[in-house]
Short mmCIF file of C-alpha atoms and ligand atoms in Angstrom, two decimals:
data_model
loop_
_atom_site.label_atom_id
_atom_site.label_comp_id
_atom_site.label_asym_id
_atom_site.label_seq_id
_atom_site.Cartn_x
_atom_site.Cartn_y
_atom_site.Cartn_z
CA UNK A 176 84.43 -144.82 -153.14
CA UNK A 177 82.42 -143.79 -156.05
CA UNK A 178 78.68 -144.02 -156.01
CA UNK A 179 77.69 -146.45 -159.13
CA UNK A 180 74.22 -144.86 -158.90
CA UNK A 181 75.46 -140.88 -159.09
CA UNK A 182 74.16 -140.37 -162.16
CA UNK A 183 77.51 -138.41 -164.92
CA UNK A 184 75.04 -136.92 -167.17
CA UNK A 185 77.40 -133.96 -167.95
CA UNK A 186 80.14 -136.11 -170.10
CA UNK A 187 76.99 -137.45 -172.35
CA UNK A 188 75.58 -134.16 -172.44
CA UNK A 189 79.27 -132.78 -173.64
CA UNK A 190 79.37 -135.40 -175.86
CA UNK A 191 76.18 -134.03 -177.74
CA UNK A 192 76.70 -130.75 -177.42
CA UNK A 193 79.98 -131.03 -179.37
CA UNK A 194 78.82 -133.20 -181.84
CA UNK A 195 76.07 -130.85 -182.46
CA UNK A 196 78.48 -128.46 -182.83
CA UNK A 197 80.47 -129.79 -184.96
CA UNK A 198 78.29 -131.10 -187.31
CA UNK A 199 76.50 -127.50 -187.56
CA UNK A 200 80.12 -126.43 -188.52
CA UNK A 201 80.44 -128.87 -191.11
CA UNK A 202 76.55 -128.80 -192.48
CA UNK A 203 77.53 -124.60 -192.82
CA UNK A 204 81.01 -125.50 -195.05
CA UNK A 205 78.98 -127.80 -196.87
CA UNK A 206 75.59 -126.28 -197.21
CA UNK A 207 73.28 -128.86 -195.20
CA UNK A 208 72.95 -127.99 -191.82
CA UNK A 209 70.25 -129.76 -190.66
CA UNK A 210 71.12 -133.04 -192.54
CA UNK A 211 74.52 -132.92 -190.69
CA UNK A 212 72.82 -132.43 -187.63
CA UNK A 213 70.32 -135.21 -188.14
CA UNK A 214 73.01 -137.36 -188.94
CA UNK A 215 74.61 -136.75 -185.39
CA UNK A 216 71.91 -137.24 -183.74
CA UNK A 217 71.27 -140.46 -185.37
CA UNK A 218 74.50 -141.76 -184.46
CA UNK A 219 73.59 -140.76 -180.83
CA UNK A 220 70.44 -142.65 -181.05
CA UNK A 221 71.98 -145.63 -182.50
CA UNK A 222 74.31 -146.00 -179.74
CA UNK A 223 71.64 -145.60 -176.48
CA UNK A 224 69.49 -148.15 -178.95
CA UNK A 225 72.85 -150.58 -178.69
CA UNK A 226 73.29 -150.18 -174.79
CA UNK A 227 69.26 -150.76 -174.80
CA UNK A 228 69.72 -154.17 -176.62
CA UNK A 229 72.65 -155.01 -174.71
CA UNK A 230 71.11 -154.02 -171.47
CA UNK A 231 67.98 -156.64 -172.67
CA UNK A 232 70.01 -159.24 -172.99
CA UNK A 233 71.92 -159.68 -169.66
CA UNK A 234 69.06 -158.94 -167.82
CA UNK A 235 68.08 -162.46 -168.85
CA UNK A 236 70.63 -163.61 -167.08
CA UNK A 237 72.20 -161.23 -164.36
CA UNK A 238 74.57 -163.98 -162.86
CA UNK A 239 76.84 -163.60 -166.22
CA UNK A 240 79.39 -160.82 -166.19
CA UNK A 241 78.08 -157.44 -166.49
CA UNK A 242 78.59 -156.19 -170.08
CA UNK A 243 80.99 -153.19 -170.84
CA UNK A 244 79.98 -149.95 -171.15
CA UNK A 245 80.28 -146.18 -170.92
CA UNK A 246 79.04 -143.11 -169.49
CA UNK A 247 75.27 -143.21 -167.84
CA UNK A 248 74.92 -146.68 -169.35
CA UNK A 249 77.79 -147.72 -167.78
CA UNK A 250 76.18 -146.64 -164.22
CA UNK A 251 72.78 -147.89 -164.81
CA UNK A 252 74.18 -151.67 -165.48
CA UNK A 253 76.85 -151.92 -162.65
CA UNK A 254 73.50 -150.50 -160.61
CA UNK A 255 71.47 -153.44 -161.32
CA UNK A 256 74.07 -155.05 -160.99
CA UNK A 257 74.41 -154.35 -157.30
CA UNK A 258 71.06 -154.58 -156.48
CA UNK A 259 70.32 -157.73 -157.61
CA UNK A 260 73.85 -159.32 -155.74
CA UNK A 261 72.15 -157.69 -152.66
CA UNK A 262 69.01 -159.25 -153.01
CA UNK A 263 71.12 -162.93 -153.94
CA UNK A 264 72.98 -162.86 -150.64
CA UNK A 265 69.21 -161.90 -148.82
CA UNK A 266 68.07 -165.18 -150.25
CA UNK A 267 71.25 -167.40 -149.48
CA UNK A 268 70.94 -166.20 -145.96
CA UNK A 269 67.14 -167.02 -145.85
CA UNK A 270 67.51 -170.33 -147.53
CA UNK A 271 70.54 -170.70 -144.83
CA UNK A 272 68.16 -169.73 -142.30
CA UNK A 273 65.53 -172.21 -143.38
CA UNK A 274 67.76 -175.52 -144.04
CA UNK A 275 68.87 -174.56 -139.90
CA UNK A 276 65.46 -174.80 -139.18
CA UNK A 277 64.75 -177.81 -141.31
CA UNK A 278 67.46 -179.46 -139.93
CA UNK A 279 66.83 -178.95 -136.17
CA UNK A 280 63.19 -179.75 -135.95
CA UNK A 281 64.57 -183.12 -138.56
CA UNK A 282 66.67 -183.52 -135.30
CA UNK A 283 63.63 -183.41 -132.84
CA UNK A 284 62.54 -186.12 -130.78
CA UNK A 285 58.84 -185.15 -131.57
CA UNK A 286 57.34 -185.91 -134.49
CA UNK A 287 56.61 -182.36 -136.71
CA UNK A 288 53.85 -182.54 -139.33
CA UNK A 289 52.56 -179.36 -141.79
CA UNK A 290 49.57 -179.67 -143.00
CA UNK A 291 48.24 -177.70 -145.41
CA UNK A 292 44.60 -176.02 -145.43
CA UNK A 293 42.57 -178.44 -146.82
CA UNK A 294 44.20 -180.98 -143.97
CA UNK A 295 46.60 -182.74 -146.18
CA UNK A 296 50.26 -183.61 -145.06
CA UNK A 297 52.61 -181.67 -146.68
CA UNK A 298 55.79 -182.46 -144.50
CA UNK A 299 57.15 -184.18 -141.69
CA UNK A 300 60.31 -185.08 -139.89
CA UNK A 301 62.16 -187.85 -139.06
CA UNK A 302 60.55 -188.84 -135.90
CA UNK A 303 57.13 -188.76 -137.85
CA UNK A 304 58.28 -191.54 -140.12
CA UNK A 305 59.37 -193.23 -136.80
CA UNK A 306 56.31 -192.81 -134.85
CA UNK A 307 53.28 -192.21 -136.93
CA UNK A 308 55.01 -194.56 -139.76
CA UNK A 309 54.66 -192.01 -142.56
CA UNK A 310 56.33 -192.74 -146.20
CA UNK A 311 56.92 -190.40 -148.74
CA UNK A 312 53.67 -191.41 -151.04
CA UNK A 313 51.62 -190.37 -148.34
CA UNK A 314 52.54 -186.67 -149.12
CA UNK A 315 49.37 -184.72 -150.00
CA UNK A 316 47.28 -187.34 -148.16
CA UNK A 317 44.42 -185.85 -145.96
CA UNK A 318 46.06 -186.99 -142.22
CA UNK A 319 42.86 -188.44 -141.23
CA UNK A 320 43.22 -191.08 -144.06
CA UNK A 321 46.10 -191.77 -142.42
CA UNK A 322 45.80 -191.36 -138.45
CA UNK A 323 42.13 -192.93 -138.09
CA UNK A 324 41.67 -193.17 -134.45
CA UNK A 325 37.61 -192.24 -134.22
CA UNK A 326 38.87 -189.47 -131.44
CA UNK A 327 41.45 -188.12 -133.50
CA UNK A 328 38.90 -187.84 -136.39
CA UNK A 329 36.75 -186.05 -133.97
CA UNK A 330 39.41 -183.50 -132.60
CA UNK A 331 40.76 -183.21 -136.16
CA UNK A 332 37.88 -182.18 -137.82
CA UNK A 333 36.12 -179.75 -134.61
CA UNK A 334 39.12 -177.72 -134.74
CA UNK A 335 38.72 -176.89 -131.16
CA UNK A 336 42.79 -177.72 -130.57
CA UNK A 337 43.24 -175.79 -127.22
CA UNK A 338 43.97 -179.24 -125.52
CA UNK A 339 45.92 -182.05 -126.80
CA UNK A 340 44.28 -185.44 -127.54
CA UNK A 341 46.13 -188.42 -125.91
CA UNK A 342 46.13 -192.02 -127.56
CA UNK A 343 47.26 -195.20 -127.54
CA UNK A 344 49.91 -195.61 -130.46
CA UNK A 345 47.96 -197.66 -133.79
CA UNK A 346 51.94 -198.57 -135.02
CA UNK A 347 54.04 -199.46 -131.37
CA UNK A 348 51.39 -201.27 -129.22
CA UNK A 349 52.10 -200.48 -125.42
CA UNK A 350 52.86 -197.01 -126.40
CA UNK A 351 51.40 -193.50 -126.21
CA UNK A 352 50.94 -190.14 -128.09
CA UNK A 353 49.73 -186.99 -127.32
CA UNK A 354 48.95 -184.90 -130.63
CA UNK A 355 48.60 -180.97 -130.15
CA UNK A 356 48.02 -178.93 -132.87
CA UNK A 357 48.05 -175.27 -133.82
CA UNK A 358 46.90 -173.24 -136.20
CA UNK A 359 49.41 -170.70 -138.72
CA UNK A 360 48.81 -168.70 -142.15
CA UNK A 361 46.01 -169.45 -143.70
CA UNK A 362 44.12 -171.96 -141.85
CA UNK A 363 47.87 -173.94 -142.23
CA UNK A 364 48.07 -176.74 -139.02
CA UNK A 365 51.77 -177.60 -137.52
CA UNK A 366 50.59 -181.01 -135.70
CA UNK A 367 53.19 -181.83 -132.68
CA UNK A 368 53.22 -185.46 -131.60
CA UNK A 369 54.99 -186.28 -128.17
CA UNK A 370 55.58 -189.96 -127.09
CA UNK A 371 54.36 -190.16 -123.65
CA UNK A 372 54.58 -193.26 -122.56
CA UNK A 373 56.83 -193.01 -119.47
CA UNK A 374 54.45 -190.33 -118.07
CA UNK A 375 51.44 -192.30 -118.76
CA UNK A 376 52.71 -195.68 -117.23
CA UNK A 377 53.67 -193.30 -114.27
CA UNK A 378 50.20 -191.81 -114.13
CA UNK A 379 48.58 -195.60 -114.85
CA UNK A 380 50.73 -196.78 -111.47
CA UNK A 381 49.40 -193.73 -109.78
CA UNK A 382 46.49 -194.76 -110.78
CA UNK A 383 46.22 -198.41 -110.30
CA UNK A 384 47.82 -197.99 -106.66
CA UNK A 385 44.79 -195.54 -105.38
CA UNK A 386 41.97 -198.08 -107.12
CA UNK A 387 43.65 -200.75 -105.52
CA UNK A 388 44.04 -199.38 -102.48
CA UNK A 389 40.23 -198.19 -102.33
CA UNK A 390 38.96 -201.67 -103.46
CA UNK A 391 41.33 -203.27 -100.89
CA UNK A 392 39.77 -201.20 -98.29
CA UNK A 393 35.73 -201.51 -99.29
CA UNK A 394 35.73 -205.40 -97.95
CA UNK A 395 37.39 -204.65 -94.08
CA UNK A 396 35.34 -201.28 -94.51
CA UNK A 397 32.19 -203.24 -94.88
CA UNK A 398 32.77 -206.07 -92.28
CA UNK A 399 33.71 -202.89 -89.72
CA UNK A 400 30.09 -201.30 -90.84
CA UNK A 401 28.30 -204.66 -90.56
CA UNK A 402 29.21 -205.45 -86.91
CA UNK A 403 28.85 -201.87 -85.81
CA UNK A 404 25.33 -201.68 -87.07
CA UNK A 405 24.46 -204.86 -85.11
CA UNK A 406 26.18 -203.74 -82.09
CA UNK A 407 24.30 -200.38 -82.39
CA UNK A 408 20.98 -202.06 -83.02
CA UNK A 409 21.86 -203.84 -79.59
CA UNK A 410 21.98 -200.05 -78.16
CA UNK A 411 19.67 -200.50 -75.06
CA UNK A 412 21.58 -203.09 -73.60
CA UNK A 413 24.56 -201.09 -73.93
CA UNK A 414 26.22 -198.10 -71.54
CA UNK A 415 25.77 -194.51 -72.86
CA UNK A 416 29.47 -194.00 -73.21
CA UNK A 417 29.60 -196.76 -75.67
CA UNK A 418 26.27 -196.19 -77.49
CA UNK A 419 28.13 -192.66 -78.17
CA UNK A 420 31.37 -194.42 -79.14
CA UNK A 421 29.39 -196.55 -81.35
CA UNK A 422 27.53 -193.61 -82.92
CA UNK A 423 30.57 -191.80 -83.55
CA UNK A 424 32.61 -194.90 -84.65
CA UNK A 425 29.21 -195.66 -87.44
CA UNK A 426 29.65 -191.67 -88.31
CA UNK A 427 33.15 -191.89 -89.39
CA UNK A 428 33.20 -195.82 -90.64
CA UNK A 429 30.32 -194.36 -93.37
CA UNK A 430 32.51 -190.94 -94.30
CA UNK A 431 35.43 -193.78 -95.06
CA UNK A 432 33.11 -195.90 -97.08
CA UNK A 433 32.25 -192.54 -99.30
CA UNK A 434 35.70 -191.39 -99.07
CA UNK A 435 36.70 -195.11 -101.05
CA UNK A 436 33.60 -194.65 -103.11
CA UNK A 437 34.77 -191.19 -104.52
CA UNK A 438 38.47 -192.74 -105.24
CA UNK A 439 37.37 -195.42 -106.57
CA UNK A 440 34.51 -193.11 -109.21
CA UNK A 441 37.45 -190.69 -109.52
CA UNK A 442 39.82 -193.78 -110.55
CA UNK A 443 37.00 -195.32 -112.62
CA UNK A 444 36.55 -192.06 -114.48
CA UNK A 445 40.25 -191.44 -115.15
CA UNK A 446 40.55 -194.91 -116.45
CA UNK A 447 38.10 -194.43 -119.30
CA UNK A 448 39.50 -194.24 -122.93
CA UNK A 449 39.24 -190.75 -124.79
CA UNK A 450 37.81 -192.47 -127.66
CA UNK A 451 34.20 -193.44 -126.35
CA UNK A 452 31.44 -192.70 -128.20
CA UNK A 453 29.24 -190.40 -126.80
CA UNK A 454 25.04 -190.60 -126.37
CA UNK A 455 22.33 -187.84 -126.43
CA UNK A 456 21.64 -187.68 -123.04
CA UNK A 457 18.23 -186.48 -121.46
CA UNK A 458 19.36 -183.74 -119.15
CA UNK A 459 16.08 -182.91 -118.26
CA UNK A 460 15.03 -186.46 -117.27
CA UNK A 461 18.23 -187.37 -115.38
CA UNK A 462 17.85 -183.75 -113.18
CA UNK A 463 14.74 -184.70 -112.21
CA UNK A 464 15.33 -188.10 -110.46
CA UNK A 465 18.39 -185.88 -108.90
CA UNK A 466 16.21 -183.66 -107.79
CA UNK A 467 13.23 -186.09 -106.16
CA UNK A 468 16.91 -188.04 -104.86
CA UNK A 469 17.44 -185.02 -103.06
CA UNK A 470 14.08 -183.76 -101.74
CA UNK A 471 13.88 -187.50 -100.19
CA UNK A 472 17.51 -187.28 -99.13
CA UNK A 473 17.20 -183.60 -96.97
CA UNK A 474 13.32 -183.86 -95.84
CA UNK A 475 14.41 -182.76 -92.31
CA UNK A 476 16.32 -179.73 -93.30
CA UNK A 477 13.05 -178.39 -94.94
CA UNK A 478 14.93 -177.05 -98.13
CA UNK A 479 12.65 -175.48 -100.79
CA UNK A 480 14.23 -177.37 -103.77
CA UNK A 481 13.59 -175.87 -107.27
CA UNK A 482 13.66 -177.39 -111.10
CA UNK A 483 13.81 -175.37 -114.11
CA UNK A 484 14.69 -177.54 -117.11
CA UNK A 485 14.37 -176.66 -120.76
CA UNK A 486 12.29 -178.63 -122.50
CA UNK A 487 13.92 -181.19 -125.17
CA UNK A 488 17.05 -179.89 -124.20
CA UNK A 489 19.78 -183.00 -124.49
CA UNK A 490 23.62 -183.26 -124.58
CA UNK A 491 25.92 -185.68 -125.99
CA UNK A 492 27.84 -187.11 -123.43
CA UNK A 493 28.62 -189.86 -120.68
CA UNK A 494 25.46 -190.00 -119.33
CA UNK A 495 26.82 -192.05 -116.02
CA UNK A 496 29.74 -189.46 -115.67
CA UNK A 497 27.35 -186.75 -116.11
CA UNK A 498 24.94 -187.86 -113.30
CA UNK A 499 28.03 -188.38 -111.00
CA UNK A 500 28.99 -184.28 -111.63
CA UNK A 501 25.52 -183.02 -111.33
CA UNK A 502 24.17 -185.07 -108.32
CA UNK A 503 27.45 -184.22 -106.37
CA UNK A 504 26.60 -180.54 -106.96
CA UNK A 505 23.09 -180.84 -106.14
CA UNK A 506 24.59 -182.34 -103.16
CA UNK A 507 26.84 -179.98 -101.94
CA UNK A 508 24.16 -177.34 -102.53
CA UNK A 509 22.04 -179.28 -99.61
CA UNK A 510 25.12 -179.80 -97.61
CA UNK A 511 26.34 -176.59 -97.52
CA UNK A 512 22.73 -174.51 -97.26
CA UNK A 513 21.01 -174.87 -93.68
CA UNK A 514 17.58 -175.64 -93.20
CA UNK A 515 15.08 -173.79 -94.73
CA UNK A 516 17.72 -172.81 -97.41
CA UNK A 517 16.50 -172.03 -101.00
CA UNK A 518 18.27 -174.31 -103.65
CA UNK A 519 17.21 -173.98 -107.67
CA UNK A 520 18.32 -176.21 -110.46
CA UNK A 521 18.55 -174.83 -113.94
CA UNK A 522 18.98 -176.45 -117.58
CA UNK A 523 18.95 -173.97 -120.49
CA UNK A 524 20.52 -172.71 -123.48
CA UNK A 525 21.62 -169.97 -125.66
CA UNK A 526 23.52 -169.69 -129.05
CA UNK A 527 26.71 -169.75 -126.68
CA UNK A 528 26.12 -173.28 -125.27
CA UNK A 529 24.51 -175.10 -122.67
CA UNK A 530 24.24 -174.72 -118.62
CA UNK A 531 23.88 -176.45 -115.88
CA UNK A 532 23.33 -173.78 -112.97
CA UNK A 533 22.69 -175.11 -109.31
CA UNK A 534 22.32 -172.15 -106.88
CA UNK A 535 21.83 -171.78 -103.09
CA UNK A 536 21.62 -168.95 -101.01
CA UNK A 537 23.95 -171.35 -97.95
CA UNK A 538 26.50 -170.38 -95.89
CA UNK A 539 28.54 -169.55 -99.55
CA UNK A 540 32.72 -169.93 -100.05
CA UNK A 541 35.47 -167.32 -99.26
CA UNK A 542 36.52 -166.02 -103.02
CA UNK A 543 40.05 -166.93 -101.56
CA UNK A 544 39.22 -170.51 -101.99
CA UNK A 545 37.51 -170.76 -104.81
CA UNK A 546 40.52 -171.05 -107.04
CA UNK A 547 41.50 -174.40 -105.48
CA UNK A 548 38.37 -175.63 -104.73
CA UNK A 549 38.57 -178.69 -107.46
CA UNK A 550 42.05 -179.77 -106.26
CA UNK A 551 41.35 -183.31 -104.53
CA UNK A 552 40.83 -183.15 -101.14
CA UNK A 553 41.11 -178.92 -100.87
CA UNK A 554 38.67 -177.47 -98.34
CA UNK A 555 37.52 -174.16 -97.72
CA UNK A 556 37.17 -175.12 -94.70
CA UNK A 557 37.84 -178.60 -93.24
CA UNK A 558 35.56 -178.14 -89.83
CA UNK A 559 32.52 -177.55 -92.14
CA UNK A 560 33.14 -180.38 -94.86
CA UNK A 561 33.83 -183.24 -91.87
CA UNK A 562 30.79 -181.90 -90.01
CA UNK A 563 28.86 -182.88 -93.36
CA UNK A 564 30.72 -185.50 -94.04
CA UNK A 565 32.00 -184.75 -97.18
CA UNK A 566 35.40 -186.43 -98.69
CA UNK A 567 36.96 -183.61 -100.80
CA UNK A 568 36.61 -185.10 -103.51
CA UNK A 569 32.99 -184.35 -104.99
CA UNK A 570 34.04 -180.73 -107.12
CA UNK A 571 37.33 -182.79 -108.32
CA UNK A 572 34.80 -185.80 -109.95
CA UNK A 573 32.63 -182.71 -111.20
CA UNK A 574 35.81 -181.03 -112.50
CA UNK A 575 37.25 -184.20 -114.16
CA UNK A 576 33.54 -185.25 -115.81
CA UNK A 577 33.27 -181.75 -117.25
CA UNK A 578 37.43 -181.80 -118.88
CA UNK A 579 35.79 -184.76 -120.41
CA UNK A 580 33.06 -183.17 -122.05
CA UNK A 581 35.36 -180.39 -122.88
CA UNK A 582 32.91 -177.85 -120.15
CA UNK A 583 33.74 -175.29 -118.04
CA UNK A 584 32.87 -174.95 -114.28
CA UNK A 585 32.30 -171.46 -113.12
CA UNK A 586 31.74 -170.93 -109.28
CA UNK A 587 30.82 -167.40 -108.14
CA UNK A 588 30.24 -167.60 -103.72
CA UNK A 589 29.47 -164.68 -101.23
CA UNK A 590 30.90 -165.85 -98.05
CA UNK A 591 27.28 -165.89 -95.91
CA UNK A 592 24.79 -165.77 -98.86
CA UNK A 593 24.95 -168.45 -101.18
CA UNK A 594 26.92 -169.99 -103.93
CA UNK A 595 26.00 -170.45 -107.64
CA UNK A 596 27.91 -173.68 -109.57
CA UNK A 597 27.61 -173.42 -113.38
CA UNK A 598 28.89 -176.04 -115.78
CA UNK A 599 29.03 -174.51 -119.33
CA UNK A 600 28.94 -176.84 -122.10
CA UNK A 601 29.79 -176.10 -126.15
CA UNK A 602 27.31 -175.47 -128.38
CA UNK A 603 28.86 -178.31 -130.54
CA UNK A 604 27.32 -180.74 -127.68
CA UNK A 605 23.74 -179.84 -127.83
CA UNK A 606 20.91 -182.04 -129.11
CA UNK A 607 17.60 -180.90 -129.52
CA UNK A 608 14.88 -184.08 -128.48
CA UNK A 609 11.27 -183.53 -128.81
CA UNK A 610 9.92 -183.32 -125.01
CA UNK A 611 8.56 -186.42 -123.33
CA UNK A 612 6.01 -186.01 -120.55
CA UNK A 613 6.36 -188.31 -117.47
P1 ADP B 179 33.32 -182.00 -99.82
O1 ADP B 179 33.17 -183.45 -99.91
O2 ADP B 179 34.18 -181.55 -98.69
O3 ADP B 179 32.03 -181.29 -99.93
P2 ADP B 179 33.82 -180.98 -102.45
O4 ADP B 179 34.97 -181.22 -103.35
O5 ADP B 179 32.49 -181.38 -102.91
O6 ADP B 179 34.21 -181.65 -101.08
O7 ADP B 179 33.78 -179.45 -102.12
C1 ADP B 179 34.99 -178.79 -101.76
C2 ADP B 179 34.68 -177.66 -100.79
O8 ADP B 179 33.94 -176.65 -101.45
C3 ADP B 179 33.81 -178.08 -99.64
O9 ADP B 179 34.60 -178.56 -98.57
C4 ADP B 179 33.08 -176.83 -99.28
O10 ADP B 179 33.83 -176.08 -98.35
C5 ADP B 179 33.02 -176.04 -100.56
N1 ADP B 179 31.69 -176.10 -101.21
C6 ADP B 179 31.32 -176.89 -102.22
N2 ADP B 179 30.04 -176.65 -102.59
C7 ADP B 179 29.59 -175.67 -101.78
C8 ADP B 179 28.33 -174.95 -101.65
N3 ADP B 179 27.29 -175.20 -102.45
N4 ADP B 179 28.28 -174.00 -100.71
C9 ADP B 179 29.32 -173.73 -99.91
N5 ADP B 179 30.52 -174.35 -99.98
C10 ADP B 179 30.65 -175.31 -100.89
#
């Protein structure tokens, strides 16, 4: 097959060397050389000006036929020619490739959304019409405008989208979303909305069942606890082997009663809406009734119980949730350290957030363990936690308070030394209050 861009100089340069020729020939019969010549060569000229003009004009429009030609010219054009019928079938298949696309996420059961830099919707699919009840005027719209849930404001606008944000449906009452969104290009979001609302009835009976069954427990739970407490008071009168049966029957009816406390604070806290509004919170003041709790609380045990709290420091946040995640590690931290055991408290910051630190230097964790340890009811060791009378379930409320607040827990242990909890909290969180004196 010939090569359309093997360049045939050697017929145009024949061409001209003949003509030159020739017209030297002539010019010497008739006298005028040079004018002969020039008039050859103006003729040449004239005719690479004519391909020039004609070459001009179809490249306005390369889809028309290519124009007729000769020699080199005649290359050049069925060149460009080729090129630009390569670079036509490129773009077919890449405008094939991108209707397929189109098409299959306009075939999703999930609503898509694009949204461009500046947070305005620039497409959507189907399902988005469907479930977020999107119309074509609202192209261009900033998506908060239109999606005006105070949480999804909040998750919108921090940009922090490494989690999804769950909510109740504004358009289908009874039904539920969960929007995750991720970044592309320049700053460019592609917002995914899922309909949950099979899991999340699932998770609500789940849910409901262990609340119920913890409140339907508390009132037996407390009659039990009642008449053993009389019966104990009554504990001269009775044999020894009952006044131990008694003791041991008071020991376990008051690890039940916390065991349907912590269910029913773990089912309280998972039943909370994502879209409360969160107060500045005076870390400081709240760790210092934990710690006086738990001087008062483990006076026998002799622990040297510490406080360092930076001044002014506040957080915004559930203050009731928070409490419930720092007493329990406090807590543990007394639990788990025997007597005379050093246990220190510590509030600070930096520029890369807040902490929470509790440390003890107690009988410390197995690192084997300490991957699980905020699973409900996982113990490191189940002879240790009953003989304390813990439920399980204290690092799983600290876990679930701190997803809340969007923290981190880290736990570093040396089996025999001591343990060191730290919650870390976003900078985004912190509030500076001036410093009250109490
Ligand atoms: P529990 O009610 O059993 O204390 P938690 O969820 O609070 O349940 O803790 C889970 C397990 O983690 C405990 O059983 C215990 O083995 C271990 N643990 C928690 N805190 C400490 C600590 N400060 N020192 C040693 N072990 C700890």
């Amino acid at each position: 097959m010939n090569n359309p861009f093997n360049p045939m100089p050697d017929r145009e340069f024949s061409e001209i060397l003949i003509g030159c020729l020739l017209a030297a020939a002539v010019g010497f019969l008739i006298g005028h050389v040079a004018l002969s010549l020039a008039v050859v060569l103006a003729w040449f000229l004239f005719r690479n000006l004519r391909e020039l003009e004609r070459l001009r004009v179809w490249l306005k429009d390369t889809r028309q036929d290519v124009p007729e030609s000769e020699g080199t010219w005649d290359v050049v054009l069925k060149g460009i020619y080729q090129l630009r019928r390569e670079e036509w079938r490129a773009r077919d298949n890449l405008l094939g490739i991108i209707e397929r696309a189109r098409t299959s996420i306009s075939a999703l059961e999930e609503a898509v959304t694009l949204i461009d830099s500046h947070g305005n919707l620039e497409w959507w699919n189907p399902a988005a019409q469907e479930l977020l009840g999107l119309r074509v005027r609202d192209r261009g719209q900033p998506v908060i405008n239109l999606i005006r849930a105070p949480s999804f404001i909040r998750y919108f606008n921090q940009g922090a989208y490494e989690e999804g944000l769950r909510l109740p449906s504004q358009r289908h009452p009874g039904r539920h979303l969960q929007f995750e969104i991720t970044r592309f290009g320049t700053n460019d979001r592609l917002m995914i909305v899922y309909d949950i609302t099979r899991l999340h009835n699932l998770e609500q009976m789940r849910k409901d069942f262990v609340a119920n069954v913890s409140h339907e427990l508390r009132t037996p739970l407390t009659v039990l606890s009642g008449y053993l407490e009389t019966l104990i008071d009554q504990g001269d009168a009775l044999e020894p082997r009952w006044q131990r049966a008694l003791g041991q029957m008071e020991q376990q009816a008051t690890r039940m009663n916390n065991l349907v406390n912590d269910l029913l604070l773990l089912s309280r806290l998972e039943s909370q809406p994502d879209d409360r509004e969160p107060q500045v919170v005076d870390v400081g003041r709240m760790l210092r009734q934990i710690h006086q709790d738990a001087e008062a609380m483990e006076q026998p045990k002799g622990h040297v119980l510490t406080l360092e709290a930076e001044p002014g420091l506040c957080l915004l946040g559930m203050e009731a949730d928070l409490r419930s995640a720092f007493s329990n590690l406090v807590t543990n931290a007394v639990k788990y350290t025997p007597a005379q055991g050093l246990i220190h408290i510590r509030w600070w910051s930096d520029s890369q957030g807040a902490y929470l630190r509790v440390s003890d230097n107690g009988i410390g964790i197995d690192p084997v363990h300490i991957p699980r340890l905020t699973e409900r009811f996982y113990r490191a060791d189940a002879a240790r936690s009953s003989a304390t009378g813990g439920t399980g379930l204290g690092l799983a409320i600290v876990k679930h308070v701190l997803m809340q607040h969007k923290a981190t827990l880290d736990i570093r242990s040396d089996l025999g030394k001591g343990s060191r909890f730290t919650c870390c909290f976003a900078p985004t969180l912190i509030r500076h209050e001036p410093a009250v004196l109490e």
